[in-house]
Tab-separated table of C-alpha atoms in Angstrom:
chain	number	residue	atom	x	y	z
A	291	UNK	CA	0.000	0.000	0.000
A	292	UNK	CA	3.048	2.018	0.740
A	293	UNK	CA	4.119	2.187	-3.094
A	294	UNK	CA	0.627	2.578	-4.193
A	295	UNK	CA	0.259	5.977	-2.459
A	296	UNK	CA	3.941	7.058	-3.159
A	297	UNK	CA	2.938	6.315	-7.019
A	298	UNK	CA	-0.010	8.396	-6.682
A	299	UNK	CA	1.478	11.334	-4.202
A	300	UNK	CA	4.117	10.974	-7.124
A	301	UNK	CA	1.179	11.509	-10.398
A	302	UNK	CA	-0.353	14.343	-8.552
A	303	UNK	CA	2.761	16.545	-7.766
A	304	UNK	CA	5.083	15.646	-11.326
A	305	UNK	CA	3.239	18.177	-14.291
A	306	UNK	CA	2.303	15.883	-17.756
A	307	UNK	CA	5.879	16.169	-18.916
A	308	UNK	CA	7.234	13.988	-16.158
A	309	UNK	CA	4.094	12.047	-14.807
A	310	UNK	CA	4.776	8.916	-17.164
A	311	UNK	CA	8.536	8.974	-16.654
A	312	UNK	CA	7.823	8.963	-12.783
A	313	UNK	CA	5.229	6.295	-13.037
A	314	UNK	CA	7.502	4.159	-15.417
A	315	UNK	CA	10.952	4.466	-12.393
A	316	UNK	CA	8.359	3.907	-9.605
A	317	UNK	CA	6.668	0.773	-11.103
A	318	UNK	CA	10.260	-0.255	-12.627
A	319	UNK	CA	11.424	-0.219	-7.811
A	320	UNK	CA	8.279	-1.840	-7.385
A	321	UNK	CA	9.488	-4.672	-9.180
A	322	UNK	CA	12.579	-4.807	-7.879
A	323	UNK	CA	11.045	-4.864	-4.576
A	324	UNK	CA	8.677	-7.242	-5.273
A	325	UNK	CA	11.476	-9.858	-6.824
A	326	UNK	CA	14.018	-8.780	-3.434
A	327	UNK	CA	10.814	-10.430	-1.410
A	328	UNK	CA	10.261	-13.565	-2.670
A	329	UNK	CA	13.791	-14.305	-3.434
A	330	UNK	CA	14.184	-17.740	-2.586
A	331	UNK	CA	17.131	-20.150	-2.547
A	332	UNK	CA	16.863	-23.078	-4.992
A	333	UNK	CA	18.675	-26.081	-4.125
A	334	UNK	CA	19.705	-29.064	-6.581
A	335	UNK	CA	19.325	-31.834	-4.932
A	336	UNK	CA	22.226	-34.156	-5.901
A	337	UNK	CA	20.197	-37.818	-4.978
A	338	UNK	CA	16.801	-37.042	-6.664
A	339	UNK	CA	17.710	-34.127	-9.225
A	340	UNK	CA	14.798	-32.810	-7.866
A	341	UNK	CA	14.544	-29.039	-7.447
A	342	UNK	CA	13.209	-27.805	-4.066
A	343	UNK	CA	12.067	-23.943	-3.207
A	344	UNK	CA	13.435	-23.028	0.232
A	345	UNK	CA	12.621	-19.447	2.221
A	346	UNK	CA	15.390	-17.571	3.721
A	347	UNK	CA	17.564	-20.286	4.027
A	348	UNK	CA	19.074	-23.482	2.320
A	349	UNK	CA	17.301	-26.384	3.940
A	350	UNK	CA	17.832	-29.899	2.954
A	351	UNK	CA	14.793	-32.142	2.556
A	352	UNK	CA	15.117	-35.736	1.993
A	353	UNK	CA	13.419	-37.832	-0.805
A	354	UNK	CA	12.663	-40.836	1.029
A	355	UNK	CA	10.246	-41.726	-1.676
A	356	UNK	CA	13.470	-43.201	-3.596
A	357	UNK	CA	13.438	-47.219	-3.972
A	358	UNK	CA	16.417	-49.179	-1.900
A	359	UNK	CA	19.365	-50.591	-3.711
A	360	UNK	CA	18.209	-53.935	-3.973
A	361	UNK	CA	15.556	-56.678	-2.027
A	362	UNK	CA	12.269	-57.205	-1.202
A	363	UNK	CA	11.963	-56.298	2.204
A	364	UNK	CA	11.426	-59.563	3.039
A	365	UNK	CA	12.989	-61.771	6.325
A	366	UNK	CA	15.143	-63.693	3.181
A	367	UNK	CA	15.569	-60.859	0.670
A	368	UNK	CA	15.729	-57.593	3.029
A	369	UNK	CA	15.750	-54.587	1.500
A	370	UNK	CA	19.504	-53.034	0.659
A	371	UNK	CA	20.711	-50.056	2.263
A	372	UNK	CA	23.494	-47.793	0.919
A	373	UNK	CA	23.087	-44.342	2.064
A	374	UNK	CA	21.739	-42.022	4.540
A	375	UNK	CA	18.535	-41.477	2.015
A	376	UNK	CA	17.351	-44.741	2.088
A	377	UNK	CA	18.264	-45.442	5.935
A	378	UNK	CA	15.321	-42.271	6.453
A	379	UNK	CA	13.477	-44.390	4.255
A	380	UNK	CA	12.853	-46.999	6.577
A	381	UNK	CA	10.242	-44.955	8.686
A	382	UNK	CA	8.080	-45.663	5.242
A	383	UNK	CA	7.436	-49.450	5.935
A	384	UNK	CA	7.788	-50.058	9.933
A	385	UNK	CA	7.543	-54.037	9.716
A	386	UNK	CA	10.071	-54.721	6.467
A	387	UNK	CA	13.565	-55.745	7.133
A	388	UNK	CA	17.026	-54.111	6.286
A	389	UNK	CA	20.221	-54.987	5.976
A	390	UNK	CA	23.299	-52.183	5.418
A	391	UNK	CA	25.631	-52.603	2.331
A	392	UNK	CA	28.035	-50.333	3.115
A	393	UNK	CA	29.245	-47.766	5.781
A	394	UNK	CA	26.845	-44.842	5.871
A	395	UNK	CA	27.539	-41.186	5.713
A	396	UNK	CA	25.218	-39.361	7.903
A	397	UNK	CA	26.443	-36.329	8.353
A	398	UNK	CA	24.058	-34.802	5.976
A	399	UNK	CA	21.369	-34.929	8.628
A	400	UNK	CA	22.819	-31.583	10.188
A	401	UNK	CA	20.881	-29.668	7.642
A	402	UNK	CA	17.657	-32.001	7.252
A	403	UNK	CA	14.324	-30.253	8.146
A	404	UNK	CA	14.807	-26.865	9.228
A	405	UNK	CA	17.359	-27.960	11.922
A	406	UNK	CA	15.752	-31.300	13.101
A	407	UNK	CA	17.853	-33.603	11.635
A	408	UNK	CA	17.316	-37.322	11.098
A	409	UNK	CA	13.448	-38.010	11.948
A	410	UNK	CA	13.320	-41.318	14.245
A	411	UNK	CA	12.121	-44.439	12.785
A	412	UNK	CA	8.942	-45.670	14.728
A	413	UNK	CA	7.094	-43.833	17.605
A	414	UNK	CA	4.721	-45.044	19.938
A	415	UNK	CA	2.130	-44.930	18.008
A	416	UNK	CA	3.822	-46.720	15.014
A	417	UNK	CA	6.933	-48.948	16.323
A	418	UNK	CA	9.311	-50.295	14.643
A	419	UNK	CA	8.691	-54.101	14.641
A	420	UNK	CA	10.903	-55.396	11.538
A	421	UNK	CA	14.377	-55.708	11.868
A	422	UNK	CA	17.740	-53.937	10.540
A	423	UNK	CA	21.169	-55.956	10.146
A	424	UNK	CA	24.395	-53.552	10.204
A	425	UNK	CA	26.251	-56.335	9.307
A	426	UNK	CA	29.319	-54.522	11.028
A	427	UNK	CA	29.177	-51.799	8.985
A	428	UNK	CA	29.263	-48.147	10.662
A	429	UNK	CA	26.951	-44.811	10.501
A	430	UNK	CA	28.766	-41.569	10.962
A	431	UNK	CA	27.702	-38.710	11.884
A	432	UNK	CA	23.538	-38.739	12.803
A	433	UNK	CA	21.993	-35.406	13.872
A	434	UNK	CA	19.047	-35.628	15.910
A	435	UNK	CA	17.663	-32.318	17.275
A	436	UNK	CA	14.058	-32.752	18.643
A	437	UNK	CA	14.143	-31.280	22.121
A	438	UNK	CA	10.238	-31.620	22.595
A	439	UNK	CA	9.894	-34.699	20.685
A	440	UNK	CA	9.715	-37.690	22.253
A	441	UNK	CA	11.020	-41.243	22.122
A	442	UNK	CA	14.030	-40.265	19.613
A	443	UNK	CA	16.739	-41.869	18.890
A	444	UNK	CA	17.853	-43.720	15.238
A	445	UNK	CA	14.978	-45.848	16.107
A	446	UNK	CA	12.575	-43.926	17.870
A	447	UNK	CA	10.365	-46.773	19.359
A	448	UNK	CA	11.520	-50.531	18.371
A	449	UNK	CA	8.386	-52.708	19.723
A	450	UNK	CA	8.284	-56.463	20.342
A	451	UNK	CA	9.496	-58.448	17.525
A	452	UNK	CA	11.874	-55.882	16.418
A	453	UNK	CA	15.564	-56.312	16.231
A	454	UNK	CA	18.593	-54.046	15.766
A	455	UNK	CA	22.145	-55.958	15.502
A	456	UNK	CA	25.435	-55.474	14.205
A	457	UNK	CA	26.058	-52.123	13.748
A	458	UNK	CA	28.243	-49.286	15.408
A	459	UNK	CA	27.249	-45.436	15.607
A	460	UNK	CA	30.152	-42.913	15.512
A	461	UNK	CA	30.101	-39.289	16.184
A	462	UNK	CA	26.281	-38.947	16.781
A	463	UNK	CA	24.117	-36.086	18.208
A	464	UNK	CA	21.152	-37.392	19.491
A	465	UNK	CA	18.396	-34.191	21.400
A	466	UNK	CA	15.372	-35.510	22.597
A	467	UNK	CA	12.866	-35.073	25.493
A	468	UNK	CA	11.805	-38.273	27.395
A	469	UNK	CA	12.841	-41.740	26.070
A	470	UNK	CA	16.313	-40.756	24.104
A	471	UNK	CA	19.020	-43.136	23.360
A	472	UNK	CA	21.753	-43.045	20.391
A	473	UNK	CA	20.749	-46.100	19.009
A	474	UNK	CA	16.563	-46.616	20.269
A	475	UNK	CA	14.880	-44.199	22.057
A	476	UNK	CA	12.448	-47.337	23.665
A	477	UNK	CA	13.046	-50.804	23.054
A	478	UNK	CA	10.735	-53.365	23.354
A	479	UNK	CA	12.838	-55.687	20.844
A	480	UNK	CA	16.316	-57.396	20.968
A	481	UNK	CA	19.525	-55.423	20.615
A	482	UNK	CA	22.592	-57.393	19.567
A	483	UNK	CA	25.897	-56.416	19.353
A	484	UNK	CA	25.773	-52.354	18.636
A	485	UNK	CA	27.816	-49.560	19.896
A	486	UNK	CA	27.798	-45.826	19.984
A	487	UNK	CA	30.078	-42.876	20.212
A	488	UNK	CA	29.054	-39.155	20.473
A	489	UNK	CA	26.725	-37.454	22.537
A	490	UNK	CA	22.748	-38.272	23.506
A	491	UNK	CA	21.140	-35.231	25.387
A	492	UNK	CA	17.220	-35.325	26.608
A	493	UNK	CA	15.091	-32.417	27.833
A	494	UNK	CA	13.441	-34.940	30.309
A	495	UNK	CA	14.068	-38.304	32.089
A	496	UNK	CA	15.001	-42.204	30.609
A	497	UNK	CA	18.178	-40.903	28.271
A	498	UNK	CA	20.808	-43.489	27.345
A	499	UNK	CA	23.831	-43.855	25.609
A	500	UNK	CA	23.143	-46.104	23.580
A	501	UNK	CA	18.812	-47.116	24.730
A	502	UNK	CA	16.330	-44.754	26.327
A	503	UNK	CA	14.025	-46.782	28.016
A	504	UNK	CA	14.826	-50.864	28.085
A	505	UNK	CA	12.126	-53.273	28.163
A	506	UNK	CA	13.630	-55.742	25.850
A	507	UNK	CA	16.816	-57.458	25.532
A	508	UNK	CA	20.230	-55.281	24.830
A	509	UNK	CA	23.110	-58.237	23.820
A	510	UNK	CA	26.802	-57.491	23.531
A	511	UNK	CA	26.364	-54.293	23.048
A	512	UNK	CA	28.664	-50.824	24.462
A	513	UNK	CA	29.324	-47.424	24.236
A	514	UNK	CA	31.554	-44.356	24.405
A	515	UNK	CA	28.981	-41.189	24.771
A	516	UNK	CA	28.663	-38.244	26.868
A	517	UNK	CA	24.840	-38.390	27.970
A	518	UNK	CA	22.629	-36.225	29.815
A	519	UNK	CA	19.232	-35.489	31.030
A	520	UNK	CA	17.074	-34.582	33.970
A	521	UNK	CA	16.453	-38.323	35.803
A	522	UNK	CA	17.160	-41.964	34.846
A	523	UNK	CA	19.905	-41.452	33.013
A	524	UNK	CA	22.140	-44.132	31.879
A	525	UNK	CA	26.270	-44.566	30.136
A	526	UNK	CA	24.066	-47.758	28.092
A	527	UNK	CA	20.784	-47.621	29.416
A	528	UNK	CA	18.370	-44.771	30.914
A	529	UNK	CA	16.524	-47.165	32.861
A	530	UNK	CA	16.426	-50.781	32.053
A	531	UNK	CA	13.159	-53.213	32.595
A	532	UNK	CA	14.533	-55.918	30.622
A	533	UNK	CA	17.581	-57.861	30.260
A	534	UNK	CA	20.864	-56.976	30.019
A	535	UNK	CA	23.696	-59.692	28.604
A	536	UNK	CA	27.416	-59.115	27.903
């Protein structure tokens, strides 16, 4: 409204010999106003080729809609994970299992979703109930930063039947609220030889190292973190309710 009036203040006082060439500079800031406003950084995304409009700041979005590198997602043909795309993926079928190819670059995450990071795979709502095979291979460099969020972690909430095994974390940065761990945030499922190095950090109570909250099994498994939280807070486990073997 501001450049309206100035364009009419600006008709009224100019006489007919300078009205039009006032009107044509005025109209010619408006539009470089108008394009300063909704300038917006484009980022090429290098997985998908897919062209995303960002406000005010480069933010990285992943395409988890992208297929895995190979299987079914069946128990004898699990689908095959080789980067930190299709690891996000996993939060798109809950019950499939996984198996990792190759050592995983994570430190992408830092700039995923405005600042988040990774987004935990399950909740406990929708658990994670299938199972994922490291097969000694490592992930480096997760960012997780959900202060109010809940039950966060790589796995957010692993229910019965679920199983994580054979795989080491390195250099993570795990935020959470209640139930935070570097590995699951709440497990209800079987851990089996895992580890984790970095730093876990919850705005609440039940923060682990490497599990939140333990109501399952945790096999074999040990870490190297710097962890803390308000209550319950644990070098391996928050607060265990299960079984712990070594």
């Amino acid at each position: 409204y501001s450049i309206v009036y100035l364009l009419t203040v600006q008709v009224k006082k100019m006489d007919s010999r300078f009205s039009f060439v006032s009107v044509g500079v005025i109209l010619l800031l408006l539009l470089v106003q108008i394009s300063t406003i909704n300038t917006m950084v484009f980022r090429k995304d290098g997985y998908t080729g897919k062209e995303e409009v960002i406000h005010e700041e480069k933010v990285d979005v992943p395409d988890i809609s992208t297929r895995f590198s190979g299987g079914d997602g069946s128990a004898t043909n699990p689908y095959q994970i080789t980067d930190v795309y299709q690891l996000q993926a996993m939060k798109n079928d809950l019950s499939a299992h996984y198996v990792l190819v190759n050592d995983i670059d994570a430190s992408a995450t830092g700039s995923w979703n405005w600042g988040l990071g990774f987004e935990p795979i399950g909740d406990s709502s929708n658990n994670f109930t299938g199972s994922f095979d490291g097969r000694n291979h490592t992930i480096t460099g997760l960012y997780i930063n959900r202060p109010s969020t809940d039950y966060v972690g790589l796995f957010g909430y692993m229910g019965s039947g679920g199983c994580v095994r054979n795989v080491d974390l390195i250099d993570v940065d795990v935020t959470g609220g209640w139930y935070v761990g570097g590995l699951v945030g709440e497990n209800h499922g079987t851990v089996v030889n895992c580890s984790a190095t970095g730093s876990v950090s919850g705005s609440g109570n039940l923060v682990g190292g490497l599990v939140g909250w333990n109501y399952g099994t945790v096999v074999n498994c040990h870490n190297n973190m710097s962890v803390t939280g308000r209550g319950e807070v644990g070098g391996l486990v928050g607060r265990n309710y299960g079984c712990l073997l070594y």
